[in-house]
Amino acid sequence: MEQTKSLPTPETIATFVAYNAEMNTALKRNDLDLANEYLRKVEALTAEYDFFDQEFTENGRTGLNDITGKVRIPAQYKAIGDDYWRSLPVAVMNEDDKYALVKADGSGTPLCEFVYDYIEIFPWTSHFRAHVGNKTTLLCPDGTALFLTMVDTIYEPFNYIIILKDEDKYGFCTLGGDFVAPRFEEIEPDEDNKVHVRLGDTWGYISGEGEFLPEPLSEEDYDKWLYNFGPDWEE
């Protein structure tokens, strides 16, 4: 029989939120050791306490309370998204069955337009994957798009790099907002975990300015900073 978890105190909730914030900050800095340290702290708390928020209904509208009963989102929307995290805004549905991100500070203020068919948390980040038809993009916690182009597929992040696919072409972005549009036939790590791409029949690398540098690299190109997947790439 599964043991019932304890309800967290306000102090425990504050610690939980702080750990998540520190983890997300470490991920943005690509400090994986520190991010994993805070992840272990988050996992220890979630193993002991029930941190799930509670949906509630008033006058046919749905809102969201935290575990202490404090209103995170007033009951003014048709539905709440399927997944939400305490330190992040929340996806909600309006009467036209369109989704947007809203503040979860008790106001429920929209952070973007209600134009998306569905919004979900993007794994291991503080961002969201937002869908319109068969296309998708990434939203930042403030509701702005990380990049303006919508693509077919956004793969889960590999450390610093998020691979994108659109119409059988590959590109990538970073959580810092760098965007390299999908135009490559292949993308993979080389032996040093640098981002290795194929454009037509030519393999090469991408500089920090987004420039395609064909192989073999010239002496000038060799000294440029190149995008890399980081030390923990696994296929």
Coordinates of C-alpha atoms in Angstrom, one line a residue:
M1 CA 0.0 0.0 0.0
E2 CA 1.4 3.4 -1.0
Q3 CA 2.2 5.6 2.0
T4 CA 0.5 9.0 2.0
K5 CA 2.9 11.9 1.8
S6 CA 2.9 14.7 4.3
L7 CA 1.6 18.2 3.4
P8 CA 4.4 20.7 3.2
T9 CA 4.5 23.7 5.5
P10 CA 4.9 27.2 4.0
E11 CA 8.5 27.1 5.0
T12 CA 9.1 23.8 3.1
I13 CA 7.3 25.2 0.1
A14 CA 9.6 28.2 0.1
T15 CA 12.6 26.0 0.2
F16 CA 11.2 23.9 -2.6
V17 CA 10.7 27.0 -4.8
A18 CA 14.2 28.3 -4.0
Y19 CA 15.8 24.9 -4.9
N20 CA 14.0 24.9 -8.3
A21 CA 15.0 28.5 -9.0
E22 CA 18.7 27.7 -8.2
M23 CA 18.5 24.6 -10.4
N24 CA 17.1 26.5 -13.3
T25 CA 19.7 29.3 -12.9
A26 CA 22.5 26.6 -12.9
L27 CA 21.1 25.1 -16.1
K28 CA 21.1 28.4 -17.8
R29 CA 24.8 28.8 -16.9
N30 CA 25.4 25.2 -18.0
D31 CA 26.7 24.4 -14.5
L32 CA 25.5 20.8 -14.6
D33 CA 27.1 19.8 -11.3
L34 CA 25.3 22.5 -9.4
A35 CA 22.1 21.8 -11.2
N36 CA 22.3 18.1 -10.3
E37 CA 23.0 19.0 -6.7
Y38 CA 19.7 21.1 -6.5
L39 CA 17.9 18.4 -8.4
R40 CA 18.8 15.9 -5.7
K41 CA 17.5 18.3 -3.1
V42 CA 14.2 18.7 -5.0
E43 CA 13.8 15.0 -5.4
A44 CA 14.4 14.5 -1.6
L45 CA 11.6 17.0 -0.8
T46 CA 9.2 15.5 -3.4
A47 CA 9.8 12.0 -2.0
E48 CA 8.6 13.2 1.5
Y49 CA 5.9 15.9 0.7
D50 CA 2.9 16.2 -1.5
F51 CA 3.5 19.4 -3.5
F52 CA 0.5 19.1 -5.9
D53 CA -1.6 22.1 -6.4
Q54 CA -5.4 21.7 -6.3
E55 CA -7.8 22.8 -9.0
F56 CA -11.1 24.3 -7.8
T57 CA -14.3 25.5 -9.5
E58 CA -16.4 28.6 -8.9
N59 CA -19.4 29.6 -11.1
G60 CA -18.4 27.2 -13.8
R61 CA -14.8 28.5 -14.0
T62 CA -11.6 26.8 -12.9
G63 CA -8.8 28.1 -10.8
L64 CA -5.8 26.8 -9.0
N65 CA -4.8 26.8 -5.3
D66 CA -1.5 25.8 -3.8
I67 CA -1.3 23.1 -1.1
T68 CA -1.7 25.8 1.6
G69 CA -5.0 26.9 0.1
K70 CA -3.6 30.2 -1.3
V71 CA -5.0 31.1 -4.7
R72 CA -2.4 30.9 -7.5
I73 CA -4.9 31.4 -10.3
P74 CA -8.5 32.8 -9.7
A75 CA -11.4 30.7 -11.0
Q76 CA -11.8 32.6 -14.3
Y77 CA -10.7 30.1 -17.0
K78 CA -12.4 27.2 -18.8
A79 CA -9.6 24.8 -17.9
I80 CA -6.1 24.6 -16.4
G81 CA -3.3 22.8 -18.4
D82 CA -2.4 19.3 -17.5
D83 CA 1.0 20.0 -16.0
Y84 CA 2.2 22.9 -13.9
W85 CA 5.2 23.6 -11.6
R86 CA 5.1 25.7 -8.5
S87 CA 7.8 28.2 -9.5
L88 CA 6.5 28.7 -13.1
P89 CA 3.5 30.4 -14.8
V90 CA 0.6 28.1 -15.7
A91 CA -1.1 27.3 -19.0
V92 CA -4.8 27.9 -19.1
M93 CA -7.6 27.6 -21.7
N94 CA -10.1 30.3 -22.5
E95 CA -13.7 30.0 -23.8
D96 CA -12.4 29.6 -27.4
D97 CA -10.4 26.6 -26.4
K98 CA -7.1 28.4 -26.9
Y99 CA -4.2 28.4 -24.4
A100 CA -1.9 31.1 -23.0
L101 CA 0.5 31.3 -20.1
V102 CA -0.8 33.3 -17.1
K103 CA 0.9 34.5 -13.9
A104 CA 0.5 32.2 -10.9
D105 CA 0.8 35.0 -8.3
G106 CA -2.9 35.1 -7.5
S107 CA -3.8 37.4 -10.4
G108 CA -4.0 35.0 -13.3
T109 CA -2.8 37.8 -15.6
P110 CA -2.1 36.5 -19.2
L111 CA 1.5 36.7 -20.2
C112 CA 0.8 36.1 -23.9
E113 CA -2.1 36.0 -26.4
F114 CA -4.5 33.1 -26.3
V115 CA -3.4 31.7 -29.7
Y116 CA -2.0 28.2 -28.8
D117 CA -3.8 24.8 -29.2
Y118 CA -1.9 23.4 -26.2
I119 CA 1.0 24.4 -23.9
E120 CA 3.2 22.0 -22.0
I121 CA 6.2 22.3 -19.7
F122 CA 9.5 21.7 -21.6
P123 CA 11.4 19.0 -19.7
W124 CA 14.4 20.0 -17.6
T125 CA 13.9 23.7 -18.2
S126 CA 11.8 26.6 -17.0
H127 CA 10.4 27.0 -20.6
F128 CA 7.2 25.7 -22.3
R129 CA 6.5 24.0 -25.6
A130 CA 3.5 25.7 -27.3
H131 CA 1.7 24.1 -30.2
V132 CA -0.4 25.5 -33.1
G133 CA -1.6 22.7 -35.3
N134 CA 1.4 20.6 -36.2
K135 CA 3.9 23.3 -35.4
T136 CA 5.5 24.2 -32.1
T137 CA 7.7 26.8 -30.5
L138 CA 9.3 27.5 -27.1
L139 CA 7.9 30.1 -24.7
C140 CA 10.0 31.7 -21.9
P141 CA 8.6 32.0 -18.4
D142 CA 7.6 35.6 -19.2
G143 CA 5.4 34.4 -22.1
T144 CA 7.6 35.6 -24.9
A145 CA 8.7 33.2 -27.6
L146 CA 12.3 32.1 -27.4
F147 CA 12.4 32.2 -31.2
L148 CA 9.8 33.5 -33.6
T149 CA 9.9 30.6 -36.1
M150 CA 7.5 27.6 -35.5
V151 CA 9.0 24.2 -36.3
D152 CA 7.8 20.6 -36.6
T153 CA 9.7 19.1 -33.7
I154 CA 11.6 20.4 -30.6
Y155 CA 13.7 17.7 -29.0
E156 CA 14.5 17.5 -25.3
P157 CA 17.6 19.5 -24.4
F158 CA 21.1 18.0 -24.4
N159 CA 22.8 20.3 -21.9
Y160 CA 23.2 23.6 -23.7
I161 CA 21.7 22.6 -27.1
I162 CA 18.1 22.0 -28.1
I163 CA 17.8 20.4 -31.5
L164 CA 15.0 21.6 -33.8
K165 CA 13.5 19.9 -36.9
D166 CA 11.4 21.4 -39.6
E167 CA 10.5 19.8 -43.0
D168 CA 13.3 17.3 -42.7
K169 CA 15.9 20.0 -41.9
Y170 CA 17.7 20.4 -38.6
G171 CA 18.8 23.4 -36.6
F172 CA 19.1 24.3 -32.9
C173 CA 18.6 26.9 -30.2
T174 CA 19.8 27.5 -26.7
L175 CA 17.9 28.5 -23.6
G176 CA 19.8 31.8 -23.8
G177 CA 17.9 32.7 -26.9
D178 CA 20.4 31.8 -29.6
F179 CA 18.7 30.4 -32.7
V180 CA 20.1 28.6 -35.7
A181 CA 17.3 28.0 -38.2
P182 CA 16.7 24.5 -39.5
R183 CA 18.6 24.2 -42.8
F184 CA 20.9 21.3 -42.3
E185 CA 20.5 17.7 -43.4
E186 CA 22.1 16.2 -40.3
I187 CA 23.3 17.3 -36.9
E188 CA 25.4 15.4 -34.4
P189 CA 28.3 15.7 -31.9
D190 CA 31.8 15.3 -33.1
E191 CA 34.5 13.5 -31.0
D192 CA 34.9 16.7 -28.9
N193 CA 31.1 17.2 -28.6
K194 CA 31.0 20.2 -30.9
V195 CA 27.9 20.7 -32.9
H196 CA 28.7 19.0 -36.2
V197 CA 26.2 19.7 -39.1
R198 CA 25.9 18.7 -42.8
L199 CA 24.8 21.3 -45.3
G200 CA 24.2 19.5 -48.6
D201 CA 27.2 17.3 -49.0
T202 CA 29.5 19.5 -46.8
W203 CA 30.1 18.9 -43.1
G204 CA 31.1 21.7 -40.9
Y205 CA 30.5 23.7 -37.6
I206 CA 28.5 26.7 -36.4
S207 CA 30.3 29.7 -35.0
G208 CA 29.0 31.8 -32.1
E209 CA 27.8 34.2 -34.7
G210 CA 25.7 31.5 -36.4
E211 CA 28.0 31.2 -39.4
F212 CA 28.4 27.9 -41.1
L213 CA 32.1 27.0 -41.2
P214 CA 32.8 24.1 -43.7
E215 CA 35.5 21.5 -43.1
P216 CA 38.4 21.5 -43.2
L217 CA 38.4 24.6 -40.9
S218 CA 40.7 27.3 -42.0
E219 CA 43.3 28.6 -39.5
E220 CA 41.1 31.7 -38.9
D221 CA 37.9 29.6 -38.4
Y222 CA 39.7 27.1 -36.1
D223 CA 40.2 29.9 -33.5
K224 CA 36.5 30.9 -33.5
W225 CA 34.2 29.8 -30.7
L226 CA 32.0 26.9 -31.9
Y227 CA 28.7 25.7 -30.5
N228 CA 29.0 22.4 -28.5
F229 CA 26.7 20.0 -26.8
G230 CA 28.6 20.0 -23.5
P231 CA 30.4 17.2 -21.7
D232 CA 27.4 14.8 -21.1
W233 CA 26.1 14.1 -24.5
E234 CA 24.5 10.7 -24.9
E235 CA 22.9 9.4 -28.1

